[in-house]
Short mmCIF file of C-alpha atoms in Angstrom, two decimals:
data_model
loop_
_atom_site.label_atom_id
_atom_site.label_comp_id
_atom_site.label_asym_id
_atom_site.label_seq_id
_atom_site.Cartn_x
_atom_site.Cartn_y
_atom_site.Cartn_z
CA UNK A 1 51.68 -34.93 -56.03
CA UNK A 2 51.42 -31.23 -56.85
CA UNK A 3 49.43 -30.51 -59.99
CA UNK A 4 50.96 -28.32 -62.69
CA UNK A 5 49.01 -25.47 -64.24
CA UNK A 6 49.89 -23.18 -67.16
CA UNK A 7 50.38 -20.44 -64.60
CA UNK A 8 53.54 -22.19 -63.38
CA UNK A 9 55.38 -21.54 -66.64
CA UNK A 10 54.91 -17.78 -66.43
CA UNK A 11 54.77 -17.01 -62.73
CA UNK A 12 57.95 -16.77 -60.59
CA UNK A 13 56.77 -19.40 -58.11
CA UNK A 14 58.70 -19.49 -54.84
CA UNK A 15 56.51 -21.75 -52.74
CA UNK A 16 55.03 -25.16 -53.55
CA UNK A 17 52.71 -27.49 -51.65
CA UNK A 18 54.39 -30.79 -50.76
CA UNK A 19 53.49 -34.00 -48.91
CA UNK A 20 54.78 -34.18 -45.34
CA UNK A 21 54.96 -37.98 -45.29
CA UNK A 22 57.36 -37.91 -48.23
CA UNK A 23 59.56 -35.21 -46.69
CA UNK A 24 59.61 -36.99 -43.32
CA UNK A 25 60.68 -40.26 -45.00
CA UNK A 26 63.65 -38.45 -46.57
CA UNK A 27 64.44 -36.69 -43.31
CA UNK A 28 64.59 -39.91 -41.29
CA UNK A 29 66.58 -41.83 -43.90
CA UNK A 30 70.36 -42.15 -43.77
CA UNK A 31 71.01 -40.91 -47.30
CA UNK A 32 70.68 -37.15 -46.75
CA UNK A 33 71.36 -34.55 -44.06
CA UNK A 34 68.52 -32.61 -42.48
CA UNK A 35 68.32 -29.91 -39.82
CA UNK A 36 64.93 -29.43 -38.17
CA UNK A 37 63.91 -26.47 -36.01
CA UNK A 38 61.09 -27.10 -33.53
CA UNK A 39 59.45 -24.42 -31.41
CA UNK A 40 56.99 -25.74 -28.81
CA UNK A 41 54.81 -23.12 -27.17
CA UNK A 42 51.57 -23.12 -25.18
CA UNK A 43 49.47 -24.74 -27.95
CA UNK A 44 49.06 -28.52 -27.98
CA UNK A 45 49.75 -28.71 -31.72
CA UNK A 46 53.19 -27.15 -31.29
CA UNK A 47 54.44 -30.54 -30.07
CA UNK A 48 52.94 -32.61 -32.88
CA UNK A 49 55.83 -32.50 -35.38
CA UNK A 50 58.32 -33.55 -32.69
CA UNK A 51 56.04 -36.40 -31.63
CA UNK A 52 55.63 -37.46 -35.26
CA UNK A 53 59.42 -37.63 -35.60
CA UNK A 54 59.66 -39.74 -32.44
CA UNK A 55 57.05 -42.19 -33.72
CA UNK A 56 58.71 -42.73 -37.10
CA UNK A 57 62.38 -42.56 -36.09
CA UNK A 58 64.40 -45.70 -36.82
CA UNK A 59 67.95 -46.93 -36.42
CA UNK A 60 68.90 -45.37 -39.78
CA UNK A 61 68.07 -41.89 -38.54
CA UNK A 62 71.63 -40.74 -37.99
CA UNK A 63 71.94 -37.60 -40.13
CA UNK A 64 69.15 -35.55 -38.57
CA UNK A 65 70.02 -32.59 -36.33
CA UNK A 66 67.23 -31.16 -34.18
CA UNK A 67 67.08 -27.69 -32.68
CA UNK A 68 64.40 -27.06 -30.05
CA UNK A 69 63.99 -23.35 -29.37
CA UNK A 70 62.14 -21.58 -26.59
CA UNK A 71 60.99 -18.11 -27.56
CA UNK A 72 60.68 -15.55 -24.79
CA UNK A 73 59.70 -11.92 -25.23
CA UNK A 74 61.43 -9.27 -23.15
CA UNK A 75 58.34 -8.60 -21.06
CA UNK A 76 56.35 -11.83 -21.28
CA UNK A 77 55.68 -13.21 -17.84
CA UNK A 78 52.32 -14.93 -17.54
CA UNK A 79 50.73 -18.36 -17.28
CA UNK A 80 51.40 -19.12 -20.93
CA UNK A 81 55.14 -18.91 -20.32
CA UNK A 82 54.87 -21.67 -17.72
CA UNK A 83 52.98 -23.84 -20.22
CA UNK A 84 55.56 -23.00 -22.90
CA UNK A 85 58.46 -24.01 -20.65
CA UNK A 86 56.70 -27.23 -19.69
CA UNK A 87 56.04 -28.12 -23.32
CA UNK A 88 59.64 -27.38 -24.37
CA UNK A 89 60.99 -29.61 -21.60
CA UNK A 90 58.52 -32.32 -22.54
CA UNK A 91 59.58 -32.07 -26.19
CA UNK A 92 63.29 -32.46 -25.34
CA UNK A 93 62.59 -35.34 -22.96
CA UNK A 94 60.53 -37.24 -25.56
CA UNK A 95 63.21 -36.77 -28.22
CA UNK A 96 65.85 -38.11 -25.83
CA UNK A 97 63.68 -41.16 -25.13
CA UNK A 98 63.41 -41.67 -28.91
CA UNK A 99 67.21 -41.89 -29.16
CA UNK A 100 68.42 -38.33 -29.80
CA UNK A 101 71.34 -37.13 -27.68
CA UNK A 102 71.30 -33.68 -26.09
CA UNK A 103 74.42 -31.76 -27.13
CA UNK A 104 75.10 -34.04 -30.11
CA UNK A 105 72.17 -34.31 -32.55
CA UNK A 106 69.70 -32.53 -30.25
CA UNK A 107 70.09 -28.93 -29.09
CA UNK A 108 67.84 -26.82 -26.87
CA UNK A 109 68.29 -23.06 -26.92
CA UNK A 110 66.29 -20.12 -25.54
CA UNK A 111 65.98 -17.13 -27.85
CA UNK A 112 64.64 -13.69 -27.18
CA UNK A 113 61.69 -12.60 -29.28
CA UNK A 114 61.91 -10.42 -31.33
CA UNK A 115 65.00 -12.19 -32.60
CA UNK A 116 68.22 -10.48 -33.65
CA UNK A 117 70.70 -11.69 -36.28
CA UNK A 118 73.42 -12.43 -33.74
CA UNK A 119 71.18 -14.98 -32.01
CA UNK A 120 70.30 -16.65 -35.32
CA UNK A 121 73.99 -16.82 -36.20
CA UNK A 122 74.72 -18.49 -32.87
CA UNK A 123 71.84 -20.94 -33.33
CA UNK A 124 73.01 -22.08 -36.77
CA UNK A 125 76.66 -22.20 -35.71
CA UNK A 126 75.56 -24.86 -33.23
CA UNK A 127 73.23 -26.75 -35.57
CA UNK A 128 75.66 -26.82 -38.52
CA UNK A 129 78.69 -28.01 -36.58
CA UNK A 130 80.31 -30.92 -38.37
CA UNK A 131 77.92 -31.09 -41.33
CA UNK A 132 77.98 -29.76 -44.88
CA UNK A 133 74.95 -28.95 -47.02
CA UNK A 134 71.58 -30.00 -45.67
CA UNK A 135 67.85 -29.58 -46.09
CA UNK A 136 66.16 -27.36 -43.50
CA UNK A 137 62.79 -28.21 -41.93
CA UNK A 138 61.03 -25.56 -39.85
CA UNK A 139 58.00 -26.43 -37.74
CA UNK A 140 55.94 -23.24 -38.05
CA UNK A 141 52.99 -24.49 -35.96
CA UNK A 142 54.05 -22.56 -32.86
CA UNK A 143 56.23 -19.84 -34.40
CA UNK A 144 55.06 -16.22 -34.33
CA UNK A 145 54.82 -14.94 -37.90
CA UNK A 146 57.25 -12.09 -37.24
CA UNK A 147 59.87 -14.55 -36.00
CA UNK A 148 59.29 -16.89 -38.96
CA UNK A 149 59.87 -14.16 -41.54
CA UNK A 150 63.01 -12.92 -39.84
CA UNK A 151 64.25 -16.51 -39.78
CA UNK A 152 63.42 -17.02 -43.47
CA UNK A 153 65.09 -13.74 -44.42
CA UNK A 154 68.20 -14.95 -42.61
CA UNK A 155 68.47 -18.43 -44.19
CA UNK A 156 67.11 -17.54 -47.64
CA UNK A 157 69.45 -14.86 -48.94
CA UNK A 158 71.58 -16.71 -51.50
CA UNK A 159 74.85 -16.53 -49.53
CA UNK A 160 75.69 -20.21 -49.93
CA UNK A 161 78.22 -21.35 -47.30
CA UNK A 162 79.41 -17.82 -46.54
CA UNK A 163 77.99 -17.68 -43.02
CA UNK A 164 76.12 -19.85 -40.49
CA UNK A 165 72.59 -20.58 -41.72
CA UNK A 166 73.43 -20.49 -45.43
CA UNK A 167 74.00 -24.18 -46.17
CA UNK A 168 70.37 -25.20 -46.63
CA UNK A 169 69.67 -26.60 -50.11
CA UNK A 170 65.91 -26.87 -49.65
CA UNK A 171 63.64 -25.30 -47.05
CA UNK A 172 60.44 -27.00 -45.88
CA UNK A 173 57.82 -25.36 -43.65
CA UNK A 174 55.64 -27.78 -41.68
CA UNK A 175 52.31 -26.82 -40.14
CA UNK A 176 50.19 -28.99 -37.87
CA UNK A 177 46.46 -28.32 -37.77
CA UNK A 178 44.62 -27.93 -34.49
CA UNK A 179 41.58 -29.97 -33.53
CA UNK A 180 39.56 -26.83 -32.81
CA UNK A 181 39.87 -23.09 -32.26
CA UNK A 182 38.70 -20.72 -29.56
CA UNK A 183 35.19 -19.35 -30.02
CA UNK A 184 36.30 -16.23 -28.16
CA UNK A 185 38.51 -15.04 -31.00
CA UNK A 186 35.73 -13.07 -32.63
CA UNK A 187 35.31 -10.93 -29.50
CA UNK A 188 38.94 -10.16 -28.91
CA UNK A 189 40.81 -7.11 -30.12
CA UNK A 190 43.66 -7.75 -32.54
CA UNK A 191 44.67 -4.11 -32.69
CA UNK A 192 45.06 -2.52 -36.11
CA UNK A 193 45.88 -4.34 -39.33
CA UNK A 194 49.40 -3.43 -40.44
CA UNK A 195 51.59 -4.11 -43.44
CA UNK A 196 53.96 -6.95 -42.66
CA UNK A 197 57.10 -5.26 -44.02
CA UNK A 198 56.50 -1.57 -43.35
CA UNK A 199 54.66 -2.08 -40.06
CA UNK A 200 52.30 0.69 -41.16
CA UNK A 201 48.51 0.55 -40.84
CA UNK A 202 46.92 -0.89 -43.99
CA UNK A 203 44.61 2.14 -44.10
CA UNK A 204 47.62 4.47 -44.42
CA UNK A 205 49.15 2.36 -47.19
CA UNK A 206 45.93 2.22 -49.23
CA UNK A 207 45.43 5.96 -48.90
CA UNK A 208 48.61 6.60 -50.90
CA UNK A 209 47.31 4.86 -54.05
CA UNK A 210 44.47 5.83 -56.35
CA UNK A 211 43.82 2.18 -57.28
CA UNK A 212 43.99 -0.94 -55.10
CA UNK A 213 43.08 -4.61 -55.12
CA UNK A 214 42.61 -5.89 -51.58
CA UNK A 215 42.31 -9.61 -50.82
CA UNK A 216 40.90 -10.55 -47.42
CA UNK A 217 40.98 -14.07 -46.00
CA UNK A 218 38.14 -14.28 -43.53
CA UNK A 219 39.35 -17.21 -41.46
CA UNK A 220 40.33 -16.36 -37.92
CA UNK A 221 39.36 -13.22 -36.03
CA UNK A 222 36.41 -11.25 -37.38
CA UNK A 223 38.05 -8.15 -35.91
CA UNK A 224 40.58 -8.18 -38.76
CA UNK A 225 37.79 -8.54 -41.31
CA UNK A 226 35.82 -5.65 -39.78
CA UNK A 227 38.91 -3.47 -39.81
CA UNK A 228 39.72 -4.14 -43.48
CA UNK A 229 36.10 -3.73 -44.55
CA UNK A 230 35.99 -0.38 -42.78
CA UNK A 231 39.15 0.69 -44.58
CA UNK A 232 37.65 -0.23 -47.96
CA UNK A 233 34.43 1.65 -47.14
CA UNK A 234 36.41 4.74 -46.17
CA UNK A 235 38.49 4.75 -49.36
CA UNK A 236 35.86 3.61 -51.87
CA UNK A 237 34.28 7.05 -52.51
CA UNK A 238 37.61 8.60 -53.57
CA UNK A 239 39.63 5.62 -54.81
CA UNK A 240 39.23 2.71 -57.17
CA UNK A 241 39.32 -0.05 -54.54
CA UNK A 242 38.21 -3.64 -55.16
CA UNK A 243 37.88 -6.19 -52.36
CA UNK A 244 38.02 -9.98 -52.77
CA UNK A 245 36.73 -11.77 -49.69
CA UNK A 246 37.81 -15.43 -49.40
CA UNK A 247 36.49 -18.03 -46.97
CA UNK A 248 38.68 -21.05 -46.23
CA UNK A 249 36.71 -24.30 -45.90
CA UNK A 250 38.99 -27.21 -45.02
CA UNK A 251 37.18 -30.43 -46.03
CA UNK A 252 38.39 -32.45 -43.01
CA UNK A 253 37.12 -29.76 -40.66
CA UNK A 254 34.29 -28.46 -42.79
CA UNK A 255 31.81 -27.83 -39.96
CA UNK A 256 34.33 -25.84 -37.94
CA UNK A 257 35.36 -23.64 -40.86
CA UNK A 258 31.80 -23.31 -42.13
CA UNK A 259 30.69 -21.73 -38.84
CA UNK A 260 33.52 -19.22 -39.18
CA UNK A 261 32.65 -18.56 -42.83
CA UNK A 262 29.02 -17.83 -41.94
CA UNK A 263 30.10 -15.27 -39.35
CA UNK A 264 32.42 -13.68 -41.88
CA UNK A 265 29.84 -13.60 -44.67
CA UNK A 266 27.43 -11.79 -42.37
CA UNK A 267 29.87 -8.88 -42.34
CA UNK A 268 29.04 -8.16 -45.96
CA UNK A 269 25.30 -8.87 -45.98
CA UNK A 270 24.40 -5.23 -45.36
CA UNK A 271 27.39 -3.43 -46.85
CA UNK A 272 26.80 -0.67 -49.36
CA UNK A 273 29.82 -1.86 -51.35
CA UNK A 274 28.26 -4.87 -53.06
CA UNK A 275 29.65 -3.77 -56.42
CA UNK A 276 33.15 -3.51 -54.92
CA UNK A 277 33.17 -6.87 -53.09
CA UNK A 278 33.64 -10.32 -54.62
CA UNK A 279 33.22 -13.49 -52.56
CA UNK A 280 34.93 -16.82 -53.09
CA UNK A 281 35.86 -20.06 -51.31
CA UNK A 282 39.02 -22.18 -51.25
CA UNK A 283 39.27 -25.70 -49.86
CA UNK A 284 42.93 -26.50 -49.25
CA UNK A 285 46.39 -24.94 -49.30
CA UNK A 286 47.07 -25.65 -52.96
CA UNK A 287 43.72 -24.21 -53.98
CA UNK A 288 44.46 -21.10 -51.91
CA UNK A 289 47.93 -20.76 -53.44
CA UNK A 290 46.72 -20.87 -57.03
CA UNK A 291 43.69 -18.70 -56.31
CA UNK A 292 45.89 -16.00 -54.79
CA UNK A 293 48.25 -16.17 -57.75
CA UNK A 294 45.30 -15.77 -60.10
CA UNK A 295 44.16 -12.70 -58.16
CA UNK A 296 47.70 -11.31 -58.21
CA UNK A 297 47.85 -11.85 -61.97
CA UNK A 298 44.53 -10.06 -62.39
CA UNK A 299 45.83 -7.17 -60.30
CA UNK A 300 48.92 -7.07 -62.50
CA UNK A 301 46.67 -6.59 -65.54
CA UNK A 302 45.06 -3.61 -63.82
CA UNK A 303 48.47 -2.13 -63.07
CA UNK A 304 49.28 -2.04 -66.79
CA UNK A 305 46.84 0.82 -67.44
CA UNK A 306 47.17 2.75 -64.16
CA UNK A 307 49.69 5.32 -63.02
CA UNK A 308 49.74 3.82 -59.52
CA UNK A 309 48.32 0.65 -58.07
CA UNK A 310 48.43 -1.42 -54.87
CA UNK A 311 47.95 -5.16 -54.41
CA UNK A 312 47.31 -6.18 -50.79
CA UNK A 313 46.57 -9.50 -49.10
CA UNK A 314 45.25 -9.52 -45.54
CA UNK A 315 45.08 -13.14 -44.31
CA UNK A 316 43.11 -13.59 -41.11
CA UNK A 317 44.38 -17.16 -40.91
CA UNK A 318 45.09 -20.04 -40.72
CA UNK A 319 48.83 -19.46 -40.39
CA UNK A 320 49.67 -21.66 -43.37
CA UNK A 321 47.52 -19.36 -45.53
CA UNK A 322 49.30 -16.33 -44.10
CA UNK A 323 52.64 -17.83 -45.09
CA UNK A 324 51.40 -18.58 -48.60
CA UNK A 325 50.06 -15.02 -48.86
CA UNK A 326 53.41 -13.45 -48.05
CA UNK A 327 55.12 -15.51 -50.72
CA UNK A 328 52.49 -14.56 -53.32
CA UNK A 329 53.12 -10.91 -52.44
CA UNK A 330 56.85 -11.35 -53.11
CA UNK A 331 56.12 -13.31 -56.30
CA UNK A 332 53.88 -10.47 -57.49
CA UNK A 333 56.67 -7.94 -57.07
CA UNK A 334 59.13 -10.23 -58.82
CA UNK A 335 56.68 -10.71 -61.70
CA UNK A 336 56.46 -6.94 -62.14
CA UNK A 337 60.25 -6.72 -62.34
CA UNK A 338 60.32 -9.45 -64.99
CA UNK A 339 57.56 -7.78 -67.01
CA UNK A 340 59.41 -4.46 -66.84
CA UNK A 341 62.55 -6.18 -68.14
CA UNK A 342 60.64 -7.64 -71.08
CA UNK A 343 58.78 -4.40 -71.83
CA UNK A 344 55.36 -5.81 -70.94
CA UNK A 345 54.49 -2.93 -68.58
CA UNK A 346 55.62 0.14 -70.45
CA UNK A 347 59.16 1.41 -70.72
CA UNK A 348 61.41 4.36 -70.12
CA UNK A 349 60.04 7.44 -68.38
CA UNK A 350 56.55 5.96 -68.18
CA UNK A 351 57.81 3.14 -65.99
CA UNK A 352 59.91 5.32 -63.70
CA UNK A 353 56.87 7.49 -62.91
CA UNK A 354 54.53 4.60 -62.19
CA UNK A 355 54.05 3.69 -58.56
CA UNK A 356 53.14 0.21 -57.44
CA UNK A 357 53.37 -1.90 -54.30
CA UNK A 358 52.32 -5.22 -52.87
CA UNK A 359 51.73 -5.66 -49.17
CA UNK A 360 50.73 -8.46 -46.85
CA UNK A 361 48.83 -7.40 -43.77
CA UNK A 362 48.17 -8.96 -40.38
CA UNK A 363 46.44 -8.05 -37.16
CA UNK A 364 48.77 -6.56 -34.58
CA UNK A 365 47.68 -7.36 -31.07
CA UNK A 366 47.35 -10.16 -28.54
CA UNK A 367 44.65 -12.78 -28.16
CA UNK A 368 43.25 -13.02 -24.66
CA UNK A 369 42.89 -16.82 -24.72
CA UNK A 370 44.66 -19.79 -26.23
CA UNK A 371 44.38 -19.64 -29.98
CA UNK A 372 43.83 -23.35 -30.59
CA UNK A 373 43.02 -26.60 -28.82
CA UNK A 374 44.07 -30.17 -29.45
CA UNK A 375 45.89 -31.82 -32.33
CA UNK A 376 44.20 -32.91 -35.53
CA UNK A 377 47.01 -35.17 -36.74
CA UNK A 378 47.05 -33.45 -40.13
CA UNK A 379 50.19 -31.81 -41.47
CA UNK A 380 50.71 -29.33 -44.29
CA UNK A 381 54.08 -28.87 -45.94
CA UNK A 382 55.46 -26.06 -48.12
CA UNK A 383 58.72 -26.10 -50.03
CA UNK A 384 60.49 -22.77 -50.47
CA UNK A 385 62.68 -22.46 -53.56
CA UNK A 386 65.33 -19.90 -54.43
CA UNK A 387 64.42 -16.63 -56.10
CA UNK A 388 63.12 -17.28 -59.63
#
């Protein structure tokens, strides 16, 4: 059960941590309609949600529509594509053995990545055929983040029933945790860190503001952490830049995440920016969500007495934290709008001259090995609500 904090009454919360077992029970029951999108790729964990559905399916599961999608980039032709194709075929075959019927309540479609709106429209035209309102479940375990956000933008725009993809009442994002992660990640280039929306380098975005709060999640590739730390060092002498470095320590995989946290903490052991860097730890998705909202609220307080200010989150991973981060960024911007409306952040000409922004960054590049190995059997679930 999600705990309630005073923050919830004041913050325009768009994402909430939920229990996957509870959502799955509703999804497999006969009382409500669900559409689930599955996207197997070359990671073992990308099949876990489909396998979980197969295990728990019963004779009452007659209002669930499944869409299995194969994502293929325009110029992706390597060994991983063969693994991806094999896993997609395996996923469809297992679902058929569990009682789903291809062409009826089970659909398999290949989509080009990056996705275009016409392809999403075609996908949902197929999935929504013959049903009314439904709840949408998206398995994000194997989805590229860029595809996920384009998909969310498409289904989450308030146009109820006006076009294919607009009938979802609730949206749930499901993430399956891997058993382990590649040790090679810290040696691989992830390219530059860019803003998710603008696709501009984070360094360029920060350089346009005299004041900035930068939040860095250290999990994942240390290359991203090095890049962001270098950006802060470069801007610190001429800008008011504060950096919050967060290590994610998942209790059920504490040893694995602790090793990563130690590597990350070593980045800051010799930095000359000790007075600009704060360090903290979070231990699960809900803790991360509320901690990020607290940091966003603190940044909002700083905005109130500055002519321009930037709030940035750069999540190195895991993916579920990256998703949470992007929602906190959008909540932050919505909170500013609400505070403007109520006169809490100045008024009139003062407001029109003030510049502010919130960005979510990510590493842009390609890992040279598989990102994860195995399946942990643990699932995380987020519920996405309408705009507050």
